Each structure stands twice: as C-alpha cells, then as structure tokens.
mmCIF file of C-alpha atoms in Angstrom:
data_model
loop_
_atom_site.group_PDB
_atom_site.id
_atom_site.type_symbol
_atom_site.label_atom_id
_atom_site.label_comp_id
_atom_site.label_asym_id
_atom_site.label_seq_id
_atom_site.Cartn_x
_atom_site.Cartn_y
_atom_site.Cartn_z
ATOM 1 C CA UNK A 697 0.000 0.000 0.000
ATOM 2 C CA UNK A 698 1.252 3.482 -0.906
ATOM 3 C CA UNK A 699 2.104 5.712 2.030
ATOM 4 C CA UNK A 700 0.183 9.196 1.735
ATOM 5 C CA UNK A 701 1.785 11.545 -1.162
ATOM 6 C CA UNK A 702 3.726 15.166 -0.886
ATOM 7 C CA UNK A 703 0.784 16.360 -1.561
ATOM 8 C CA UNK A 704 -1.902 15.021 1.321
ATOM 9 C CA UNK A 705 0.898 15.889 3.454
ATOM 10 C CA UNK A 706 1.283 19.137 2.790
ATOM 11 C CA UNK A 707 -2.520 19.960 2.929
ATOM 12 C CA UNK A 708 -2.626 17.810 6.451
ATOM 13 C CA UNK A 709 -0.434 19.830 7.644
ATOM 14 C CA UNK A 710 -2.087 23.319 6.365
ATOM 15 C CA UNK A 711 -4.952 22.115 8.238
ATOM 16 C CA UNK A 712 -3.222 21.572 11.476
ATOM 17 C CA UNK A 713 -1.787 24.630 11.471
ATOM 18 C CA UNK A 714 -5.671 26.413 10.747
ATOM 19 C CA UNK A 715 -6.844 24.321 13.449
ATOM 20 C CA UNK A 716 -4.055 25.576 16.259
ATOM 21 C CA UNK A 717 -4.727 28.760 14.979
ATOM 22 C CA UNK A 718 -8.530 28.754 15.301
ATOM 23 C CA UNK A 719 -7.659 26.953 18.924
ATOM 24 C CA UNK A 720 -5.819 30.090 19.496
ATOM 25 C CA UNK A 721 -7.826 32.847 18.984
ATOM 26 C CA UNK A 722 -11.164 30.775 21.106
ATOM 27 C CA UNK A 723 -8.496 31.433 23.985
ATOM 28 C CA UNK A 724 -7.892 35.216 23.005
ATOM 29 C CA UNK A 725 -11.257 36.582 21.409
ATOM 30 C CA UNK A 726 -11.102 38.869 18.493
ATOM 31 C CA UNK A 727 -13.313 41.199 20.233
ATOM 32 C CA UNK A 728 -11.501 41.654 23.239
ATOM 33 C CA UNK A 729 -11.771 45.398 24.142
ATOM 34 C CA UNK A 730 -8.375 47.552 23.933
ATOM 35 C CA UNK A 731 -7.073 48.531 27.549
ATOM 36 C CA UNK A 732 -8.094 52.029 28.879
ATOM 37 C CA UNK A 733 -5.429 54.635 27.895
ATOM 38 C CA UNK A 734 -4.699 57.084 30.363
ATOM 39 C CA UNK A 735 -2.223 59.915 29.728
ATOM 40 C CA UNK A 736 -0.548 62.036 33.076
ATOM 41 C CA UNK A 737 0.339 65.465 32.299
ATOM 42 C CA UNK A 738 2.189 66.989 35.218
ATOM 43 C CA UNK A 739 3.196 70.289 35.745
ATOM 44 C CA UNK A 740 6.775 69.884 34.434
ATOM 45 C CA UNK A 741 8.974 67.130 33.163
ATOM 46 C CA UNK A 742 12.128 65.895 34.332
ATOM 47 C CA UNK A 743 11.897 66.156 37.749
ATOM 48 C CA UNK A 744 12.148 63.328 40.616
ATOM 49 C CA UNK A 745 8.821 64.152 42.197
ATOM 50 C CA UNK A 746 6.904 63.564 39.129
ATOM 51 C CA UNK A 747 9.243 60.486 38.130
ATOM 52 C CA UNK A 748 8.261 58.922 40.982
ATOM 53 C CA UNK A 749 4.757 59.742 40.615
ATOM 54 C CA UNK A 750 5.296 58.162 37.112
ATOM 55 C CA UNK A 751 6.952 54.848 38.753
ATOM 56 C CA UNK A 752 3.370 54.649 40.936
ATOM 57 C CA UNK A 753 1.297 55.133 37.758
ATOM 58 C CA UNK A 754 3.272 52.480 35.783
ATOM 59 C CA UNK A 755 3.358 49.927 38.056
ATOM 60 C CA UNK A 756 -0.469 50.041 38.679
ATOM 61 C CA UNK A 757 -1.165 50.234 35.181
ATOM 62 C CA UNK A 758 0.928 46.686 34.709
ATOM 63 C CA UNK A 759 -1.697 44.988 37.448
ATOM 64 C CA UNK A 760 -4.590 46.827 36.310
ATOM 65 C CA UNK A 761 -4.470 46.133 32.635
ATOM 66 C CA UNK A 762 -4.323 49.388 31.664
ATOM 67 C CA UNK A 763 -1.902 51.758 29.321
ATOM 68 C CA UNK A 764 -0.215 54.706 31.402
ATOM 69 C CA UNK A 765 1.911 57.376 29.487
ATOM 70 C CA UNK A 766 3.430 60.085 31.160
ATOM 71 C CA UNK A 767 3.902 63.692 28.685
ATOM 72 C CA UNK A 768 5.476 66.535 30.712
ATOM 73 C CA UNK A 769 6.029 70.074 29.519
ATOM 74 C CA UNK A 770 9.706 71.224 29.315
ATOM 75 C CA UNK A 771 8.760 74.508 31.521
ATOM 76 C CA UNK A 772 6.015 75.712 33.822
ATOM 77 C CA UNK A 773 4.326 77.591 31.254
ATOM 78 C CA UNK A 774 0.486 76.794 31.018
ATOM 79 C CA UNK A 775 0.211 77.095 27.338
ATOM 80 C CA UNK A 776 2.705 74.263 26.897
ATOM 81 C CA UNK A 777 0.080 72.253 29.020
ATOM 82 C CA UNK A 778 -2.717 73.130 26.886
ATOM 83 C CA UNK A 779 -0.462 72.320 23.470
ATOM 84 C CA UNK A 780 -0.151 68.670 25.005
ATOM 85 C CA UNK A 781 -3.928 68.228 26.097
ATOM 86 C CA UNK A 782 -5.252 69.667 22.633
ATOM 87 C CA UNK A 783 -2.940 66.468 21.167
ATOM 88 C CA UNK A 784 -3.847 63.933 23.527
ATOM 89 C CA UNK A 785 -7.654 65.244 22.387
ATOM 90 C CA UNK A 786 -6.832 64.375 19.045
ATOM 91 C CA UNK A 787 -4.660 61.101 19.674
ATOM 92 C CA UNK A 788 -8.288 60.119 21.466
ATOM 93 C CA UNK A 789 -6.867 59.086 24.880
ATOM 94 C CA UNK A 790 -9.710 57.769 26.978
ATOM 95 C CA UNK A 791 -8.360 59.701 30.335
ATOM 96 C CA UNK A 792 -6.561 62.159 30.691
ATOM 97 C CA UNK A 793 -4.961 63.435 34.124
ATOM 98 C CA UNK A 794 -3.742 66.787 34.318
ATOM 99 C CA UNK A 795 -1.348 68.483 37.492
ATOM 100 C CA UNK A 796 -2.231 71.970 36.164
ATOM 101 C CA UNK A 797 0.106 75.132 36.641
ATOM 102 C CA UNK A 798 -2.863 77.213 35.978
ATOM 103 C CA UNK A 799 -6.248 75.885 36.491
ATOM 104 C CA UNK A 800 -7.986 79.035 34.521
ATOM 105 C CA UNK A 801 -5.682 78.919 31.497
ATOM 106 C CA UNK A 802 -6.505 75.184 31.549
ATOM 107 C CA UNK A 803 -9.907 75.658 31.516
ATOM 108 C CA UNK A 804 -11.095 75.893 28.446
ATOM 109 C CA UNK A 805 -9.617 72.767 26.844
ATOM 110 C CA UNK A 806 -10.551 70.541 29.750
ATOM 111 C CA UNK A 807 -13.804 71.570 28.463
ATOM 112 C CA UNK A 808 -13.114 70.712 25.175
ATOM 113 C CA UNK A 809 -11.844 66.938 26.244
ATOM 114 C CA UNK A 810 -15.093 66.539 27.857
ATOM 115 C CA UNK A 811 -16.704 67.353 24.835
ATOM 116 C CA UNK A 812 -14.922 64.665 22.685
ATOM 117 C CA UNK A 813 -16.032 62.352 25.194
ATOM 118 C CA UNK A 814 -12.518 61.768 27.243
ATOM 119 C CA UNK A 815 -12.490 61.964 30.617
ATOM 120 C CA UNK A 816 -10.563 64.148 32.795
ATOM 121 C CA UNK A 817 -9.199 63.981 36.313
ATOM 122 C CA UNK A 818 -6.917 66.568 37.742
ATOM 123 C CA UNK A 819 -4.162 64.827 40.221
ATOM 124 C CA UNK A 820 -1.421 66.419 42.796
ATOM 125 C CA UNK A 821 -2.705 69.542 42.129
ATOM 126 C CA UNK A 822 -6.796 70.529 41.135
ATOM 127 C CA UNK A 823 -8.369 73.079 38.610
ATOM 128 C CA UNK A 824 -11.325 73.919 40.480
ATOM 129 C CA UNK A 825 -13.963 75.730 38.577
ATOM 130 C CA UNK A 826 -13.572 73.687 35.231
ATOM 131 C CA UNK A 827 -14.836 70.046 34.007
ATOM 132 C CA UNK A 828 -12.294 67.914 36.007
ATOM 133 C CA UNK A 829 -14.455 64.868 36.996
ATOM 134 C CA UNK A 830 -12.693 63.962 39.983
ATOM 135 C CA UNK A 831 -9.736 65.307 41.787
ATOM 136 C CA UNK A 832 -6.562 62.855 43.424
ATOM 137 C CA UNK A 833 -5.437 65.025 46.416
ATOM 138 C CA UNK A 834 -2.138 63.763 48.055
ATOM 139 C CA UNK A 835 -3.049 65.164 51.651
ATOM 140 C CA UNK A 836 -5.893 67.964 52.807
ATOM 141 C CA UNK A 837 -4.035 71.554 52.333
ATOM 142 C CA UNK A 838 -4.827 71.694 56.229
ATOM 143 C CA UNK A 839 -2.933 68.884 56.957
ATOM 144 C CA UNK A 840 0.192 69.956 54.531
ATOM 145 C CA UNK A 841 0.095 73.640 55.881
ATOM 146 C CA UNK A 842 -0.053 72.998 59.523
ATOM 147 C CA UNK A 843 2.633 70.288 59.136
ATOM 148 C CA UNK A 844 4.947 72.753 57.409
ATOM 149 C CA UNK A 845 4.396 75.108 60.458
ATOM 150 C CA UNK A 846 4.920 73.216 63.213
ATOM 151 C CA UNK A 847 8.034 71.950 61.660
ATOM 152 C CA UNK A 848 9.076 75.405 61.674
ATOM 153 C CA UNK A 849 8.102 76.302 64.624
ATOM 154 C CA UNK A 850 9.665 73.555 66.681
ATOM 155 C CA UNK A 851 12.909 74.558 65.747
ATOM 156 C CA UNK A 852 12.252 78.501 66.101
ATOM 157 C CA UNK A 853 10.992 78.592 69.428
ATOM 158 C CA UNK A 854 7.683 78.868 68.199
ATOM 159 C CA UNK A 855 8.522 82.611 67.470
ATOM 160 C CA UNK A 856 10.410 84.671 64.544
ATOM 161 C CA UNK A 857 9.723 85.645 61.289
ATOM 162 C CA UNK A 858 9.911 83.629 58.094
ATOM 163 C CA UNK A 859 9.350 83.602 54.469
ATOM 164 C CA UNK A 860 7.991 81.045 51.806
ATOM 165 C CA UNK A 861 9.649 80.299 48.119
ATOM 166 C CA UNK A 862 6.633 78.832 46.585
ATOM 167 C CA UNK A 863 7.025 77.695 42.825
ATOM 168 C CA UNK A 864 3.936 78.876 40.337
ATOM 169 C CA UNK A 865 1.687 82.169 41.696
ATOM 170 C CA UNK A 866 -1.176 80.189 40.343
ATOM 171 C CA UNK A 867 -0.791 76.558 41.764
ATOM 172 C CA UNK A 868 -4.092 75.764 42.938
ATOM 173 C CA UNK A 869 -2.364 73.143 45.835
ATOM 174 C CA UNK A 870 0.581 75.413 46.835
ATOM 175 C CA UNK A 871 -1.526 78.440 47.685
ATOM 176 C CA UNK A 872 -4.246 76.669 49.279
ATOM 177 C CA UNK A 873 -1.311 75.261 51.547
ATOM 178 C CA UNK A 874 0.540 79.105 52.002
ATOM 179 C CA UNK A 875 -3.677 80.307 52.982
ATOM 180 C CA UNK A 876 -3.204 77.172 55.622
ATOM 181 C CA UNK A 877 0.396 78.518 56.707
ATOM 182 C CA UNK A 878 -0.842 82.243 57.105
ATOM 183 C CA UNK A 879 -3.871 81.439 59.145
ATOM 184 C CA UNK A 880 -1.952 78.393 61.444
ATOM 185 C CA UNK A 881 0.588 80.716 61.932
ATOM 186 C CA UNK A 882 -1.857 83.605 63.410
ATOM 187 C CA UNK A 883 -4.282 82.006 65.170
ATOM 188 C CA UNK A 884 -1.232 79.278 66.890
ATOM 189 C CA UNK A 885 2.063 81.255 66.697
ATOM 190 C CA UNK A 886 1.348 84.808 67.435
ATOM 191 C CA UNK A 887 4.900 85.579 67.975
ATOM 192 C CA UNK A 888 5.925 84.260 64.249
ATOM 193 C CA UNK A 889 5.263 86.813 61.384
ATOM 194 C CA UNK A 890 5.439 85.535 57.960
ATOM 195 C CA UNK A 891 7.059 88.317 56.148
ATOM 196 C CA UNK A 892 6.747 86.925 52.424
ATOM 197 C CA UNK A 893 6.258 84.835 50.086
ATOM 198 C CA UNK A 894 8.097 84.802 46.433
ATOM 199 C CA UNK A 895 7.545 82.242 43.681
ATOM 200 C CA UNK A 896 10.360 80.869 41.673
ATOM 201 C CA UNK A 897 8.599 78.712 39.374
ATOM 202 C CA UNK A 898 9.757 74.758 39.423
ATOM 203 C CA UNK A 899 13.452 76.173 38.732
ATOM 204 C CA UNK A 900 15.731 75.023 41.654
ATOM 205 C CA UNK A 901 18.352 77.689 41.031
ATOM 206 C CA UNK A 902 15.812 80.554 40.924
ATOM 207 C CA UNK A 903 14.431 79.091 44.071
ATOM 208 C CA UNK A 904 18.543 79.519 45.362
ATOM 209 C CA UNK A 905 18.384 83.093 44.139
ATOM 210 C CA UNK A 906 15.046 84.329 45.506
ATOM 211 C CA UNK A 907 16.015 82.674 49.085
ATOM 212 C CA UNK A 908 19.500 84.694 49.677
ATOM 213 C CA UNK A 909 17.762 87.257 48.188
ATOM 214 C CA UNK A 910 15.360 87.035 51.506
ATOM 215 C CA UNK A 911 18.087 86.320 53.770
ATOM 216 C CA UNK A 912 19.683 89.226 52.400
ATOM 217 C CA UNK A 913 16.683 91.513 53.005
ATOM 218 C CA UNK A 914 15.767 90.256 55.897
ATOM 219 C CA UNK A 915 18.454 90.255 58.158
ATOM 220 C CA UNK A 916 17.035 88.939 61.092
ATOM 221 C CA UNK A 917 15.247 85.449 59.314
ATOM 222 C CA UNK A 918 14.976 82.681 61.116
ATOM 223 C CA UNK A 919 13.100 80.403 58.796
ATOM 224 C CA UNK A 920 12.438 79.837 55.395
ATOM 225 C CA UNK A 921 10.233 77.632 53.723
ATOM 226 C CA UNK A 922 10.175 75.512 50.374
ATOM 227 C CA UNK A 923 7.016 74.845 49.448
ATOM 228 C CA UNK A 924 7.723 72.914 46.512
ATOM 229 C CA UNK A 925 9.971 69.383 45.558
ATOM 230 C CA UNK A 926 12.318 71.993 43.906
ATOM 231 C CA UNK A 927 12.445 74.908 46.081
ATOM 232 C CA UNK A 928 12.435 72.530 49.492
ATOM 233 C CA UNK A 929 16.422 71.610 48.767
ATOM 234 C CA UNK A 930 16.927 74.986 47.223
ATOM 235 C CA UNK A 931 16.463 77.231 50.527
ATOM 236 C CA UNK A 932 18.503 74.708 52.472
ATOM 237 C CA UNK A 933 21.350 74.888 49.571
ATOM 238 C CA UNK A 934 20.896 78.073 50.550
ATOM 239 C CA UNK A 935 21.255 78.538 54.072
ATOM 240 C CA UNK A 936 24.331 75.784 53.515
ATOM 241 C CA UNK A 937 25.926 78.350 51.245
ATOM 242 C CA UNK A 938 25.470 81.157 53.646
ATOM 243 C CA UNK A 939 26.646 79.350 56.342
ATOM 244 C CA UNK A 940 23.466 79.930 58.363
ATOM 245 C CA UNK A 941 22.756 76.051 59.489
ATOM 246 C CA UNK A 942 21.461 76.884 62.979
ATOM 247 C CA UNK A 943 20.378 80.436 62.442
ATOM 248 C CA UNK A 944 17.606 80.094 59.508
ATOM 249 C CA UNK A 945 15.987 76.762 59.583
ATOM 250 C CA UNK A 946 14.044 75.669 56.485
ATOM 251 C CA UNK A 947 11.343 73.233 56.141
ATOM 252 C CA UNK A 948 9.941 72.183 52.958
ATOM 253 C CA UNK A 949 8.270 69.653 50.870
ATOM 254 C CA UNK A 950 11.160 67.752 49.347
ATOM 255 C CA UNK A 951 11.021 64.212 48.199
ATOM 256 C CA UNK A 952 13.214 62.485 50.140
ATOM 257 C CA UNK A 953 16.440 61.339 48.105
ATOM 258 C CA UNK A 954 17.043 64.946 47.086
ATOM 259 C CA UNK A 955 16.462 66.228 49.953
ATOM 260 C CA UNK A 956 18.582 63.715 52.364
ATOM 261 C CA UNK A 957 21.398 65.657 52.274
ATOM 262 C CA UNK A 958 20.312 68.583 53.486
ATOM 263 C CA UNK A 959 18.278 66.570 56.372
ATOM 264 C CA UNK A 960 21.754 64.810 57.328
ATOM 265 C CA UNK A 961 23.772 68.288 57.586
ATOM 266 C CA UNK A 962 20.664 70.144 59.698
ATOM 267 C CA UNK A 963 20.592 72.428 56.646
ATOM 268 C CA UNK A 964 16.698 71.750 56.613
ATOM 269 C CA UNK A 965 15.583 70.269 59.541
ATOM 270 C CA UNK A 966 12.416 68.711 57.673
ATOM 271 C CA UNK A 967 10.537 67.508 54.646
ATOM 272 C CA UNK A 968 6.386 66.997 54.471
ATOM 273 C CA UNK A 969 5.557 65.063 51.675
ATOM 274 C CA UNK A 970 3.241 62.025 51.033
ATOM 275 C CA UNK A 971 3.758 58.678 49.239
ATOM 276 C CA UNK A 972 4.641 59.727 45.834
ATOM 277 C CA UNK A 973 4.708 56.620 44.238
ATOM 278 C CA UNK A 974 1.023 55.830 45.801
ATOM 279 C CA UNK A 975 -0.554 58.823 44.587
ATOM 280 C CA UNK A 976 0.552 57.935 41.513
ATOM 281 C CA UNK A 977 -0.958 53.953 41.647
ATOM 282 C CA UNK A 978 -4.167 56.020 43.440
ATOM 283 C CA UNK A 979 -4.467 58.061 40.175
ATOM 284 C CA UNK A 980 -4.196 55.510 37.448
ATOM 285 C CA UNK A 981 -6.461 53.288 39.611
ATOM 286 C CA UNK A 982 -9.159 56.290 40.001
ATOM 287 C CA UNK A 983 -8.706 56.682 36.280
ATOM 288 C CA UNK A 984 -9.908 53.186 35.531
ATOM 289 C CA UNK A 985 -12.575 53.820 37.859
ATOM 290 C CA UNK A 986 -13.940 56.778 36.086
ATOM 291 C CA UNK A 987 -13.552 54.841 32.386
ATOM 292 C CA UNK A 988 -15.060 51.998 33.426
ATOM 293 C CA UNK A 989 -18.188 54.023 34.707
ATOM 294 C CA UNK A 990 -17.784 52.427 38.670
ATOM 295 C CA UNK A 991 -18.769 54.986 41.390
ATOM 296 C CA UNK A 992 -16.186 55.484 43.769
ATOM 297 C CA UNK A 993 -17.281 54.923 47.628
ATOM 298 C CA UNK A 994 -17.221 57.010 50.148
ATOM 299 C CA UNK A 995 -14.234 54.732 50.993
ATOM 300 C CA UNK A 996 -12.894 52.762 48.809
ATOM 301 C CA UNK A 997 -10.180 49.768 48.873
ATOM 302 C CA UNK A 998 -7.753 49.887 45.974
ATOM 303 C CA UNK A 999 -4.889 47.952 47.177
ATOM 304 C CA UNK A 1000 -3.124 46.535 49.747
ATOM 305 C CA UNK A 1001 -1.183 49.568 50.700
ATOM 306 C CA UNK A 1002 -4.200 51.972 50.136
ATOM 307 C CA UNK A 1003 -6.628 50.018 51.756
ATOM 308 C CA UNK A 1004 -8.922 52.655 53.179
ATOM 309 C CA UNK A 1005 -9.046 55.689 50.574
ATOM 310 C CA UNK A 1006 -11.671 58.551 50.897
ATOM 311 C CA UNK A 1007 -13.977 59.672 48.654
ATOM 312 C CA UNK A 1008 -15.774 63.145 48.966
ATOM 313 C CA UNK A 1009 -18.717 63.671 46.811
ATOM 314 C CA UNK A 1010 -19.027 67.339 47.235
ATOM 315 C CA UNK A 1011 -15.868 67.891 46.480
ATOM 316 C CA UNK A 1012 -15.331 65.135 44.050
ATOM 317 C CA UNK A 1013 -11.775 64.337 45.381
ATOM 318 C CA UNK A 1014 -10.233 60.927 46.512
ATOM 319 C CA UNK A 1015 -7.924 61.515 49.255
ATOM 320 C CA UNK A 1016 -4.363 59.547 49.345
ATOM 321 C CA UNK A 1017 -4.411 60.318 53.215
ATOM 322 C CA UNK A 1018 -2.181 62.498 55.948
ATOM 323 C CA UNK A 1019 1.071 63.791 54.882
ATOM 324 C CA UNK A 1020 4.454 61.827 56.064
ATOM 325 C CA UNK A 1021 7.625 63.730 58.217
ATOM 326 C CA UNK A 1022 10.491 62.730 56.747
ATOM 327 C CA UNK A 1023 13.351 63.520 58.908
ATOM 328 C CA UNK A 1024 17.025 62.379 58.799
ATOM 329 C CA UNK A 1025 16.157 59.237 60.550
ATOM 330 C CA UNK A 1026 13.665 57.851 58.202
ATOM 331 C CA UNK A 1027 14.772 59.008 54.815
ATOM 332 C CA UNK A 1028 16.375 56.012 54.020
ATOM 333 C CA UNK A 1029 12.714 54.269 53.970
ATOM 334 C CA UNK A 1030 11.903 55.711 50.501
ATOM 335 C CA UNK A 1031 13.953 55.519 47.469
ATOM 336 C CA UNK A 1032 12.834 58.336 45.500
#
C-alpha cells in the first residue's frame, strides 16, 4: 500500500496549522476590548517628584491592565500644558490626568476633552472651577500647611519671622497650603510673622536666588520655607551656602532622596511630603474607575497599601491620606 503523497501531506499539515490557529484565537477573542489609555500630564517634566509619581502610575497600570503614558512640559508655562492636552484630544486618549500650573488657562480645553467624550481627572494639584471629573489630592491643604508650620516652629521657638519660596503664583495646591500657613501661623504662633512669600517657578536655582535674596533683606530670618519638591532643597542649599545652618531653619516639601542631604547636615531640619509613588498607583487606579463608569465609595479599597481611601462627593476628590515627616532618621525608607 502506498504511504500518503507530498501532496496530502502538505494539505494535512495546512490544516493543522488552521486548526491551532482557530484553537488560538477561542483562547484570546477577536473582540476583546483595547485597555483604557490614560495619559498624566504633570506640571513639568524631568523632575524626581513627578518620576516617581510616574513609577506609581506604571506599576499600577501593569496589574490593572491598563496603558499609562506620562507627557510633561519642558517649563512651567500653562500654554505648553494646553499644546499637550489639545494632542492627547486628538490622539483620542480615553483619560486624561492633568497636574495643572494654571487651572484658569486650563480651563477651556478641559472643556473641550469633555466634549470629545474623554475623561478628565486633575491629580497632585486641582483646577477647580472647570470640568475635572474627579480630583486625586495627596493630603488635605490643612494637613500639609499645619505640618509645614509646626516643623518650623519647633525649631524657632515657636517665634520669629519667616518667608515662603513657593514655585507657580497660580498653583491651585501650593496656595491653598501658604492660605493654611498664614492662618496656622496667626491664630497658633502669634509671635511668628510671615514676612513673604516669592515664587520661583519649578526652577531650583531661581528658588537659590530668591532665598539669599530674603536672607539678604531680611536680616534677622529665622526660617524659610520651600514649598515645593524643587524649592524645598533649594532654601537649604541656601542657608548651607550662607553658612546659616542653625540660624535660619528651612522646612519644605522635598522628596526624600534629594532632599537627604540637606536633612543629614541640619541644613533643613524637615521635609512633608506624602507617598509619591502611591498617589501615583491612586491616580491611574481612580482613572480606571472613572472609564469603566464604577462609582467610587465614600471609601474605597484599591490595594493593599491603600486600603482605606476617601472619597468626597461634594468635592469630588479621593484623598491619598495624611502627609508623612520625613526627617534624617527615616529618609532612608523611601527611594525616591
């Protein structure tokens, strides 16, 4: 008897190879919806406190099945953010997440997004008064500004005067936390004066600049703040420079591996920050919330580490929880 021919072999094993294929796609169905894209727009790029918040998003988008791109402007300047959002509006994103540098300028093509049918959170920092659906808040501005205080205070006897180097005038967060400051400092440290606040933009070196400019102009100083990740180790660079470790103290909110040093030499005496890498993972996660149409709970358990996370419905703003104190004892613990 003949064995089978080139031929019936060569059509056997066509078929075999349609049939794994077939087998393949019942496994994987041709249907299957695309993951939710979600693009972050911080304020600026480059900078460790939004590359961390970067590492949060990325690694919850890998367990939550979702895409997460990151697209930060190369400067503070509003209309860079809008340039970005107006692209992401026609690349079709399904969320987009916005740290704005000015909420009013951003107004208008938030607007425009929720038009097109894409969503729109604002995270680390809101745009009140626009179309933002929900807002990711790292810590209430009352619990950031009286944290910055009394960190100030404990080291100037509760008494002295002191000045701020905040980074944009129209950061929605950082002057929500200076209101905080100017109030806690009145009504619980009558004998502190806050003599003024300057705004340096997120450029470390004009943050330098603007602070011996206060030292210089206020010769008695006995604190400065930085109310920013880059002004925080500015002021203390500062105050280093000037040789003033011990007579100006600075506080700030630094992320913690750039501003250890400064910690370690008493040059700033303390940072009050958050979990940067969790706000980030609460942000994509809220993100896929929104998309997916789920309501978010008054409290809400979104992972192991965030297992209790607020939800305010007047507001419309998850809360990551109370700020950390970093000091020079328990920088080490975080690695950004």
């Amino acid at each position: 008897m003949r064995g089978p021919t080139k031929t019936f072999r060569l059509v056997a094993t066509l078929l075999l190879g349609v049939a794994l294929a077939l087998g393949g796609c019942s496994e994987q169905p041709a249907n299957a919806p695309a993951p939710t894209r979600i693009a972050f727009v911080p304020k600026v790029g480059g900078i460790p406190y939004f590359e961390a918040m970067n590492t949060g998003g990325v690694e919850a988008a890998k367990q939550l099945g979702v895409e997460w791109t990151t697209i930060g402007p190369k400067t503070v300047d509003p209309a860079e953010q809008v340039t970005i959002l107006r692209d992401l509006i026609a690349k079709k994103v399904d969320v987009i997440v916005v740290a704005p540098n000015d909420p009013a300028a951003l107004a208008q093509v938030i607007g425009e997004a929720r038009a097109k049918g894409i969503h729109v959170l604002t995270s680390d920092t809101d745009a009140p008064g626009t179309q933002r659906e929900v807002f990711v808040n790292q810590a209430s501005a009352q619990g950031i500004g009286a944290a910055l205080t009394d960190a100030l205070m404990a080291k100037t006897g509760a008494a002295g005067k002191y000045a701020i180097v905040s980074c944009g005038p129209a950061a929605a967060n950082l002057n929500a936390w200076i209101a905080v400051q100017k109030e806690y400092t009145a009504s619980h440290y009558p004998k502190a004066q806050l003599v003024e606040t300057v705004y340096a933009g997120e450029d470390e070196d004009n943050a330098k600049s603007l602070a011996n400019e206060l030292m210089a102009r206020h010769p008695d100083l006995t604190g400065l703040v930085g109310e920013c990740t880059t002004s925080a180790p500015a002021v203390a660079q500062a105050v280093r420079d000037r040789q003033k470790i011990g007579q100006v103290f600075t506080v700030g909110v630094g992320t913690p591996q750039a501003i250890k040093p400064f910690l370690l030499d008493g040059s700033c005496s303390q940072s009050v920050l958050w979990n940067v890498e969790s706000l980030g993972w609460l942000t994509a996660w809220t993100a896929k919330q929104v998309a997916d149409g789920k309501p978010l709970q008054a409290v809400n358990k979104v992972s192991l580490e965030l297992p209790a996370v607020k939800y305010d419905t007047a507001t419309k703003t998850v809360l990551l929880g109370d700020p950390l104190l970093i000091t020079a004892d328990n920088v080490d613990q975080f690695k950004y």
